[in-house]
Short mmCIF file of C-alpha atoms in Angstrom, two decimals:
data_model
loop_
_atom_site.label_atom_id
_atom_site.label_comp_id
_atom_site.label_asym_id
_atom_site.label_seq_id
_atom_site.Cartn_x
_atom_site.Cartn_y
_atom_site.Cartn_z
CA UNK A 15 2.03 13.51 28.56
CA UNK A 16 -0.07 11.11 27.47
CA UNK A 17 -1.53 8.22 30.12
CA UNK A 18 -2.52 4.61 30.06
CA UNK A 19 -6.04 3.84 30.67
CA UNK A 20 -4.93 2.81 34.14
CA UNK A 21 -3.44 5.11 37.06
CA UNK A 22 -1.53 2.56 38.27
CA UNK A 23 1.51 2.81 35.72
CA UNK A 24 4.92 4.95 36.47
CA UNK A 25 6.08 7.18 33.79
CA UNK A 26 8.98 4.98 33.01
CA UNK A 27 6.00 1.95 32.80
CA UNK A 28 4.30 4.50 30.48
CA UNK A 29 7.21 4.95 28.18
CA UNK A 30 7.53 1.50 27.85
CA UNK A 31 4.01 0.60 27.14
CA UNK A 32 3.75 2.68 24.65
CA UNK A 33 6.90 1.51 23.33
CA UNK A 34 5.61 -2.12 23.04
CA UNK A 35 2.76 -0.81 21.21
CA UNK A 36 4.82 0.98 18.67
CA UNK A 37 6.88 -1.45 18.01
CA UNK A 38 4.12 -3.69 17.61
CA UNK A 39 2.36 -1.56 15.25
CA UNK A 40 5.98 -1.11 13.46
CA UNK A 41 6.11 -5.22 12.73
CA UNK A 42 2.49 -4.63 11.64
CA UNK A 43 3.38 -2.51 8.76
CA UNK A 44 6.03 -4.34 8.00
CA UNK A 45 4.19 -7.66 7.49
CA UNK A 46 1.56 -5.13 5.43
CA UNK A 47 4.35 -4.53 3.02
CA UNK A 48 5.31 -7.87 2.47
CA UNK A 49 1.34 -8.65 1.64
CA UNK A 50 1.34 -5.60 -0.78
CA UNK A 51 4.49 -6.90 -2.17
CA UNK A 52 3.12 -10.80 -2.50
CA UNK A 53 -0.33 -8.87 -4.01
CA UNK A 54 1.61 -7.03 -7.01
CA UNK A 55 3.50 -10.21 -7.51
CA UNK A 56 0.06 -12.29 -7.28
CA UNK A 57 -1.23 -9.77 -10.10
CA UNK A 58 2.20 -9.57 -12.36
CA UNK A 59 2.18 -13.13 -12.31
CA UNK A 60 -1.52 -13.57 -13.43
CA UNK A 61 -2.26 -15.56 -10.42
CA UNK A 62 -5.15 -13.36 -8.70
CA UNK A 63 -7.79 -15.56 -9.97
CA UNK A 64 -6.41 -19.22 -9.51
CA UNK A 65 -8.85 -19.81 -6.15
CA UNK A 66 -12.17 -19.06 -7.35
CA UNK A 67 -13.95 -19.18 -3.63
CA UNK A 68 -13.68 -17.66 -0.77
CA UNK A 69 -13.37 -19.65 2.32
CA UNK A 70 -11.95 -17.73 5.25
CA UNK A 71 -11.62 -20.39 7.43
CA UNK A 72 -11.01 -23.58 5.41
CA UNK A 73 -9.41 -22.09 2.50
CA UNK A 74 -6.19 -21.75 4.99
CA UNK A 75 -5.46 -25.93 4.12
CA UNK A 76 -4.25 -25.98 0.50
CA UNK A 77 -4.78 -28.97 -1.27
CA UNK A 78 -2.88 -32.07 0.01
CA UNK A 79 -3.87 -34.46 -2.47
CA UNK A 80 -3.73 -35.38 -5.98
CA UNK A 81 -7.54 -35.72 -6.12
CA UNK A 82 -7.72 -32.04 -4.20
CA UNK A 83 -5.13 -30.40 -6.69
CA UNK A 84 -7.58 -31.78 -9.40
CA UNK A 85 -11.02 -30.59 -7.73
CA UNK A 86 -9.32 -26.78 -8.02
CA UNK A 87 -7.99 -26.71 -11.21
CA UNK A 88 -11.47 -28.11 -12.21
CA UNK A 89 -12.81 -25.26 -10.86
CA UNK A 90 -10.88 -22.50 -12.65
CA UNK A 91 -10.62 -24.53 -15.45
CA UNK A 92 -14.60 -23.20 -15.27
CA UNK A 93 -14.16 -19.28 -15.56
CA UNK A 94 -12.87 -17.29 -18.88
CA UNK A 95 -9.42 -16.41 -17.94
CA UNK A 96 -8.56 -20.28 -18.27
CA UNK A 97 -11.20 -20.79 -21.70
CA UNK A 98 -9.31 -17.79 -22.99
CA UNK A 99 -5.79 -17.22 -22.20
CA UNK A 100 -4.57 -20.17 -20.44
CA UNK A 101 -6.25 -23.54 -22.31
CA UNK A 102 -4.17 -26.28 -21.80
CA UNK A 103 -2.20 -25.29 -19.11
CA UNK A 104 -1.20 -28.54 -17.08
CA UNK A 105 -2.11 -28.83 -13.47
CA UNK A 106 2.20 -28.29 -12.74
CA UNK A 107 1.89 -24.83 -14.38
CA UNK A 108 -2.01 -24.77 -12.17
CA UNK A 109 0.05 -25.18 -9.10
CA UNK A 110 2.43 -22.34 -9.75
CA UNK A 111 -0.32 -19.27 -10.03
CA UNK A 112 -2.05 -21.44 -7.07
CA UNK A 113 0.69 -20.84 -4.64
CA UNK A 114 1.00 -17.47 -5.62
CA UNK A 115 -2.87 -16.09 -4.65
CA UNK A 116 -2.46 -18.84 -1.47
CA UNK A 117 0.20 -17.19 -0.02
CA UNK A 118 -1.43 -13.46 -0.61
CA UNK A 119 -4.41 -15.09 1.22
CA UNK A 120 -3.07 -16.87 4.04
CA UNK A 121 0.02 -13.27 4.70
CA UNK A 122 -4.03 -11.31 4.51
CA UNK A 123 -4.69 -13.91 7.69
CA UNK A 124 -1.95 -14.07 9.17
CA UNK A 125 -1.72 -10.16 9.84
CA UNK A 126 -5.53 -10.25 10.87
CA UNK A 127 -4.47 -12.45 13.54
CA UNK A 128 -0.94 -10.09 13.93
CA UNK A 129 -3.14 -7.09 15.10
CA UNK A 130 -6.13 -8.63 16.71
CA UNK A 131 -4.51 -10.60 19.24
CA UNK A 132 -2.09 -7.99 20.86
CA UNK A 133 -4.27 -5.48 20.23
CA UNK A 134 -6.82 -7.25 23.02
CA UNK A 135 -3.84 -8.03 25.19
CA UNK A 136 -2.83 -4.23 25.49
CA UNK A 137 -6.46 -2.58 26.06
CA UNK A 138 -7.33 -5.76 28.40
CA UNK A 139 -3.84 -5.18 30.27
CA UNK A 140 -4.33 -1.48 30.01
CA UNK A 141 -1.59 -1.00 28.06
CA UNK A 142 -2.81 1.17 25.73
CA UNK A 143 -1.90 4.80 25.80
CA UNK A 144 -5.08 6.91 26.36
CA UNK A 145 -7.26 7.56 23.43
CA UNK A 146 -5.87 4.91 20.95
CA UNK A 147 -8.01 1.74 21.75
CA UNK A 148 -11.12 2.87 19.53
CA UNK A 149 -8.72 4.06 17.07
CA UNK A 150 -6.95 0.81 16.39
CA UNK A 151 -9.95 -0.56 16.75
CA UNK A 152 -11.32 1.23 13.49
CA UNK A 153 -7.65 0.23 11.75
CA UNK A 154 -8.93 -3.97 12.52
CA UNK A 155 -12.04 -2.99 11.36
CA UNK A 156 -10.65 -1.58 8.02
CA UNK A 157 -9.05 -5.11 7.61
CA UNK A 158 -11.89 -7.05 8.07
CA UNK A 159 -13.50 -5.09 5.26
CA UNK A 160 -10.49 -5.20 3.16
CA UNK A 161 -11.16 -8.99 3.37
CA UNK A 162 -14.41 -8.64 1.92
CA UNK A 163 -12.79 -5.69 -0.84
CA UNK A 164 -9.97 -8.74 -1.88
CA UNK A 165 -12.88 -10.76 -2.85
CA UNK A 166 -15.20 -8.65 -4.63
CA UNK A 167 -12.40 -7.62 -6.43
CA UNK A 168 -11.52 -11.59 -7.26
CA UNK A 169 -15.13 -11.99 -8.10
CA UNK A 170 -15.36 -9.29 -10.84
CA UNK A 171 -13.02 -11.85 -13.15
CA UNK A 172 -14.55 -15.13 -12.53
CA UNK A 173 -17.46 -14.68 -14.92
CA UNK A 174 -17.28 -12.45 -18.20
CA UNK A 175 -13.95 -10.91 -17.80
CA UNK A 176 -10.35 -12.52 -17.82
CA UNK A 177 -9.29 -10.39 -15.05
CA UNK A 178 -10.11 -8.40 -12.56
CA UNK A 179 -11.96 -4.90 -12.57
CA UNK A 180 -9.40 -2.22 -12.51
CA UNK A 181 -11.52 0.05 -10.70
CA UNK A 182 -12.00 -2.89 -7.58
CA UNK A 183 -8.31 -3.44 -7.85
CA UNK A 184 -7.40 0.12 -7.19
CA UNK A 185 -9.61 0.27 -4.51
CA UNK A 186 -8.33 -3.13 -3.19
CA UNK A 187 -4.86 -1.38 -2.83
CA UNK A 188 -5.26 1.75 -2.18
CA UNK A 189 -7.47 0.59 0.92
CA UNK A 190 -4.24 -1.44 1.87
CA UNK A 191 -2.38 1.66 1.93
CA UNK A 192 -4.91 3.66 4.20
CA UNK A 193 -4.13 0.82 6.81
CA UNK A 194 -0.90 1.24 6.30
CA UNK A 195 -0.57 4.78 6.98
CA UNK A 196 -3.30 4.31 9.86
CA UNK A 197 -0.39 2.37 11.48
CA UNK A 198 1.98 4.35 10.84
CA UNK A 199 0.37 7.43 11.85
CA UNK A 200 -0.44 6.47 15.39
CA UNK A 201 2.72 4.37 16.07
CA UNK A 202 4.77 7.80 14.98
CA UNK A 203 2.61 9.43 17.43
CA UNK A 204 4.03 7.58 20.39
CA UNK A 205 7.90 8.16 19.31
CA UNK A 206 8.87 10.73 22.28
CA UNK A 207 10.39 13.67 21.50
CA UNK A 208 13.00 15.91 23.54
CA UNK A 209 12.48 18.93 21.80
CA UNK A 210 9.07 19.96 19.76
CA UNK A 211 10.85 21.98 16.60
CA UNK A 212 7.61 24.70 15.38
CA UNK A 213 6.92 24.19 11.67
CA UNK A 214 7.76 26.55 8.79
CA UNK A 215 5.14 28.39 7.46
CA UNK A 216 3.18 26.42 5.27
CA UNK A 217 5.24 23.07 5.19
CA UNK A 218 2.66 21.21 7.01
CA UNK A 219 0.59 22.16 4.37
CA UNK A 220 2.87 21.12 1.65
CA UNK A 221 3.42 17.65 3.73
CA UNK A 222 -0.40 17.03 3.71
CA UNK A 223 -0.34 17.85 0.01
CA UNK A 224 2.36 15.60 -0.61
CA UNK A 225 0.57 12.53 1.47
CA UNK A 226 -2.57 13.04 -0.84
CA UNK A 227 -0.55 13.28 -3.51
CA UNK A 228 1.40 9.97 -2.82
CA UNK A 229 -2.21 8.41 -2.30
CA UNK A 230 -3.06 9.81 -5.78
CA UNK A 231 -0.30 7.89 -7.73
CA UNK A 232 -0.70 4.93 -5.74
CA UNK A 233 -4.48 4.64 -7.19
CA UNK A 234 -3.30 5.50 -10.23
CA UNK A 235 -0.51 3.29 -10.42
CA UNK A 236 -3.59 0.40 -9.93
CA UNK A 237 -5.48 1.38 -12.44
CA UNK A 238 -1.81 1.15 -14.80
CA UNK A 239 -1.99 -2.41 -13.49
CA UNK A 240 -5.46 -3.32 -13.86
CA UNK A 241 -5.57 -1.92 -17.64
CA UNK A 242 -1.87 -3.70 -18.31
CA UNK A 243 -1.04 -0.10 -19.42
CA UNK A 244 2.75 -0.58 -18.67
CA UNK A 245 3.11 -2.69 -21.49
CA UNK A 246 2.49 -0.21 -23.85
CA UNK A 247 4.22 2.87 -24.79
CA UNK A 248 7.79 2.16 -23.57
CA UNK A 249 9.45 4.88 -24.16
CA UNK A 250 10.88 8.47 -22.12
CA UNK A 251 10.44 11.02 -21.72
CA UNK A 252 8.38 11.30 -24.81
CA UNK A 253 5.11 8.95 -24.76
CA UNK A 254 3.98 7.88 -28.18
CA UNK A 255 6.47 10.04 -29.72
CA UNK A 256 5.36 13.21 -28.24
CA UNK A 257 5.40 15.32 -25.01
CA UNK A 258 1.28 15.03 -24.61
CA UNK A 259 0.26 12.30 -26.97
CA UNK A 260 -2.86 12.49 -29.26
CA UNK A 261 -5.65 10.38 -28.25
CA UNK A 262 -6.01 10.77 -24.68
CA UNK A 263 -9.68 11.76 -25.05
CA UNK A 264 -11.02 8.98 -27.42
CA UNK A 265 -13.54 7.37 -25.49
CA UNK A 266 -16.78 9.29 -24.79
CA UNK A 267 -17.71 10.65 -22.51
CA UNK A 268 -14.38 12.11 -22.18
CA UNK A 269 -14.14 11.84 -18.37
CA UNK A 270 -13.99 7.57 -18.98
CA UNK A 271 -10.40 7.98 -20.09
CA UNK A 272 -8.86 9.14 -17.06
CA UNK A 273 -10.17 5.62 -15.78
CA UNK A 274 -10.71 2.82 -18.97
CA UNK A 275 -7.96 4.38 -21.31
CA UNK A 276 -4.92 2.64 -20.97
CA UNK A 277 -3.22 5.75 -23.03
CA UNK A 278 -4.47 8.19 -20.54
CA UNK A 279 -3.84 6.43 -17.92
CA UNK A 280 -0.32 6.30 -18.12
CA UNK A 281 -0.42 9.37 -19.49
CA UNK A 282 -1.94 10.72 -16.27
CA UNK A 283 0.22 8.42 -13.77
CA UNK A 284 3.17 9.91 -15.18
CA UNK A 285 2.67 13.39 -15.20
CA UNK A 286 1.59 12.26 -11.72
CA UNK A 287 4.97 11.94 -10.71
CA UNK A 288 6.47 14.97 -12.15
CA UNK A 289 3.89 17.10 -10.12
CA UNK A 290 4.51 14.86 -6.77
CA UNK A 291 8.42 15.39 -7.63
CA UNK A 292 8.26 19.29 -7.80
CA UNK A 293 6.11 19.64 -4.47
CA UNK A 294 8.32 17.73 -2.96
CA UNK A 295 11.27 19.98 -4.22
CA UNK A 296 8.98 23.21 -2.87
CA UNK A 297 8.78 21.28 0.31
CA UNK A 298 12.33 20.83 1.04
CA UNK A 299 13.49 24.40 -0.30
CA UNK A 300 10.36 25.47 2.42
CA UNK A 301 12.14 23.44 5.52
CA UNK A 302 15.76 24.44 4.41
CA UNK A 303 14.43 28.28 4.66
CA UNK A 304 12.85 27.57 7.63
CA UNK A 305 15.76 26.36 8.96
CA UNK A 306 17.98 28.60 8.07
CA UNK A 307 16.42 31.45 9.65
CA UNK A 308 15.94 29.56 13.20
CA UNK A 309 19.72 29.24 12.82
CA UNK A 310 19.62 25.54 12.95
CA UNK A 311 21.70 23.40 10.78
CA UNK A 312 19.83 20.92 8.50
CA UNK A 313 21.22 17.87 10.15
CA UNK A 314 19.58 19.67 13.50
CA UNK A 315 16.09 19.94 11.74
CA UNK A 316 13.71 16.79 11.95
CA UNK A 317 11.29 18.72 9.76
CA UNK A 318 14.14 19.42 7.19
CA UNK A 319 15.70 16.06 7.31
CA UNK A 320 12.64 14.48 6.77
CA UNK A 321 11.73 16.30 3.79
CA UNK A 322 15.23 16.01 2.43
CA UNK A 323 14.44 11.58 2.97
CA UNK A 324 11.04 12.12 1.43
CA UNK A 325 12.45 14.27 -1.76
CA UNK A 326 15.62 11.36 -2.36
CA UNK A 327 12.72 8.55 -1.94
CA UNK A 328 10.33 10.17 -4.65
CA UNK A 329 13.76 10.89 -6.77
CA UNK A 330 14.42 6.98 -6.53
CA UNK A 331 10.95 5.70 -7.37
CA UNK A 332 10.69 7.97 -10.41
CA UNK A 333 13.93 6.36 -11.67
CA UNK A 334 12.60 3.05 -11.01
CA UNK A 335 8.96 3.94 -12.63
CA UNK A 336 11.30 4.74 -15.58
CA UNK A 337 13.22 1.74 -15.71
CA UNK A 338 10.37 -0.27 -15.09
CA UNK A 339 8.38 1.37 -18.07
CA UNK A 340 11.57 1.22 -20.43
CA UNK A 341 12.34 -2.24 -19.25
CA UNK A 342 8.82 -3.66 -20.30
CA UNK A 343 7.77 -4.52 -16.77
CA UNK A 344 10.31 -7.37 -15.21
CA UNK A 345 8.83 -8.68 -12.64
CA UNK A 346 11.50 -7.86 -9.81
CA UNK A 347 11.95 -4.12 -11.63
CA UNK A 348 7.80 -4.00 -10.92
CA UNK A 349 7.56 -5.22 -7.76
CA UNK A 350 10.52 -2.84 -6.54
CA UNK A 351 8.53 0.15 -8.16
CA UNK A 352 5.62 -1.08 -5.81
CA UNK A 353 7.96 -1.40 -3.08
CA UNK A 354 8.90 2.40 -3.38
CA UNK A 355 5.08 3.87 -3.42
CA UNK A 356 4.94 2.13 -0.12
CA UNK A 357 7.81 3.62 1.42
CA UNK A 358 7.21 6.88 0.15
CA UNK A 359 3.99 6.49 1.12
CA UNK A 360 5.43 5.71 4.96
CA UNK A 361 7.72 8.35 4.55
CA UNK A 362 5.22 10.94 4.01
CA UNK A 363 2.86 9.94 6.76
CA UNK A 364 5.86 9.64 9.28
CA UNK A 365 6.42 13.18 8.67
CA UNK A 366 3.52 14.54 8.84
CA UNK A 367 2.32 13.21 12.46
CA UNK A 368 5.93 15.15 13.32
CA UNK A 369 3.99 18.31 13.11
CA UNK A 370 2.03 17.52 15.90
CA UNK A 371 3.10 17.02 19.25
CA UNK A 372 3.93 13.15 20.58
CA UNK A 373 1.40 11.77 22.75
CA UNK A 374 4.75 10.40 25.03
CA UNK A 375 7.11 13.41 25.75
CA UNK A 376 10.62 12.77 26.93
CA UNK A 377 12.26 15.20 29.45
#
């Protein structure tokens, strides 16, 4: 059993502290989600570069004037994406992309504020279960540098490119999703538990394989976006008319494909998801062994019924990676695809802090 930082708390006050603090760490993921969410649409909508400074503090007004409105769009009137792609756009059309980054921005905020705050009421009130308040405190500091990741990743397209570097992007996101399964991680930790179920042989293994994995296609899946690459080749299961197209290896040297070919890239992201599909297949067929031969039924397994979730919820996002492909990218179609490397992503962290034992038991 786990214990609060002071000895003056009853197990029953324990239980519920460290409920509190789950479920506070639950709404934190869940406003996470929404910012990934607003971020894909921010990019799909060509909106990522519409604020061309960074201004923690004051950047939270938007403009409230005419003369305001006009001072911005002057300003990315300035870099190439407008001089290139978007000359003559009125300040009406401005205004849409505007709101678009604004709102990433001020959710990014909004979620700093979301984990700082109650994270300094629970250690101050001693709230905190034992061993978690340096912890978390490494998650806030992660945000605060994601801040800093958002806008070198902004910067890269507000001189010589028209957007923004697919490499900073990738990074951009996938450090969003290390926060996210940060959170998720500890706040699984503190679900009790009545009965600790041992796992099969070499499922945890598979599970950590799988959470890699997911992180894998999730950087991958950036890079898709930063290089546009979902516009092109629209077709399945063949790709350019072929199993393995020709061309993947163009570019010299050959290991700058994997990374600046949009070909390969897609190439790779996909066959990315067939390899993340059949582990997760191995992993359920593991736990539904494994709990055979304890005797238990697979509705009595956690281990088995989470692998069983995690196996449907990779199923489900491949069909939507398909559709989404096929489809030519619609934006709803895209941002659900998104939506679904998140939540496998949760999925497969989730399950793996089951292996371990809770830090709250029940009795």
């Amino acid at each position: 059993m786990a214990t609060a930082t002071s000895p003056a708390w009853t197990e029953s006050e324990l239980s519920f502290n460290a409920a509190l603090v789950r479920g506070w760490l639950y709404f934190v993921v869940l406003v996470l989600f929404c910012l990934v969410l607003v971020g894909g649409a921010t990019r799909l909508t060509q909106s990522g570069l519409s604020i061309t400074q960074w201004k923690p503090i004051h950047g939270i007004i938007p403009p409230l004037s005419l003369a305001e409105w006009q001072q911005e769009f002057d300003l990315y009137k300035r870099i190439p994406e407008y001089q290139l792609l978007n000359k003559g756009m009125s300040l009406a059309e401005f205004k849409n992309i505007f709101w678009w980054e604004w709102t990433h921005r001020l959710l990014a905020r909004t979620v700093g504020i979301i984990f700082a705050l109650p994270l300094l009421f629970f250690w101050l009130s001693k709230r905190l279960p034992k061993g978690l308040g340096w912890p978390l405190t490494g998650v806030l500091a992660l945000g605060g540098l994601q801040g800093f990741i958002g806008w070198w990743m902004v910067s890269s397209g507000l001189s010589e490119r028209t957007d923004v570097s697919q490499y900073r992007l990738a990074v951009h996101l996938i450090m969003a999703c290390l926060i996210i399964a940060a959170c998720v991680y500890i706040a699984r930790g503190l679900k009790p538990r009545r009965h600790e179920e041992p796992p099969t042989a070499g499922s945890q293994g598979l599970a950590i394989i799988l959470l890699l994995g997911a992180f894998v296609q999730i950087y991958l899946g950036a890079l898709v976006a930063g290089l546009d690459a979902g516009l092109s080749y629209n077709t399945w299961p063949l790709m350019d008319g072929a199993v393995v197209p020709s061309g993947l290896l163009l570019q010299q040297p050959a290991w700058m494909n994997f990374f600046e070919n949009p070909k390969t890239v897609q190439f790779v992201h996909r066959t990315g998801g067939y390899v993340l599909l059949l582990i997760a297949i191995l992993h359920y067929l593991v736990e539904w062994r494994g709990a055979v031969a304890r005797g238990l039924d697979l509705e009595l397994s956690q281990h088995a019924r989470g692998a069983l979730v995690i196996l449907v919820a990779i199923i489900l996002q491949a069909c939507l990676g398909i559709f989404t492909l096929v489809l030519q990218m619609p934006l709803l179609l895209a941002l659900s695809h998104q939506a679904g490397a998140i939540i496998v992503l949760i999925l497969v962290t989730g399950h793996l802090r089951g292996y371990r034992a809770p830090l709250i038991a029940r009795d």
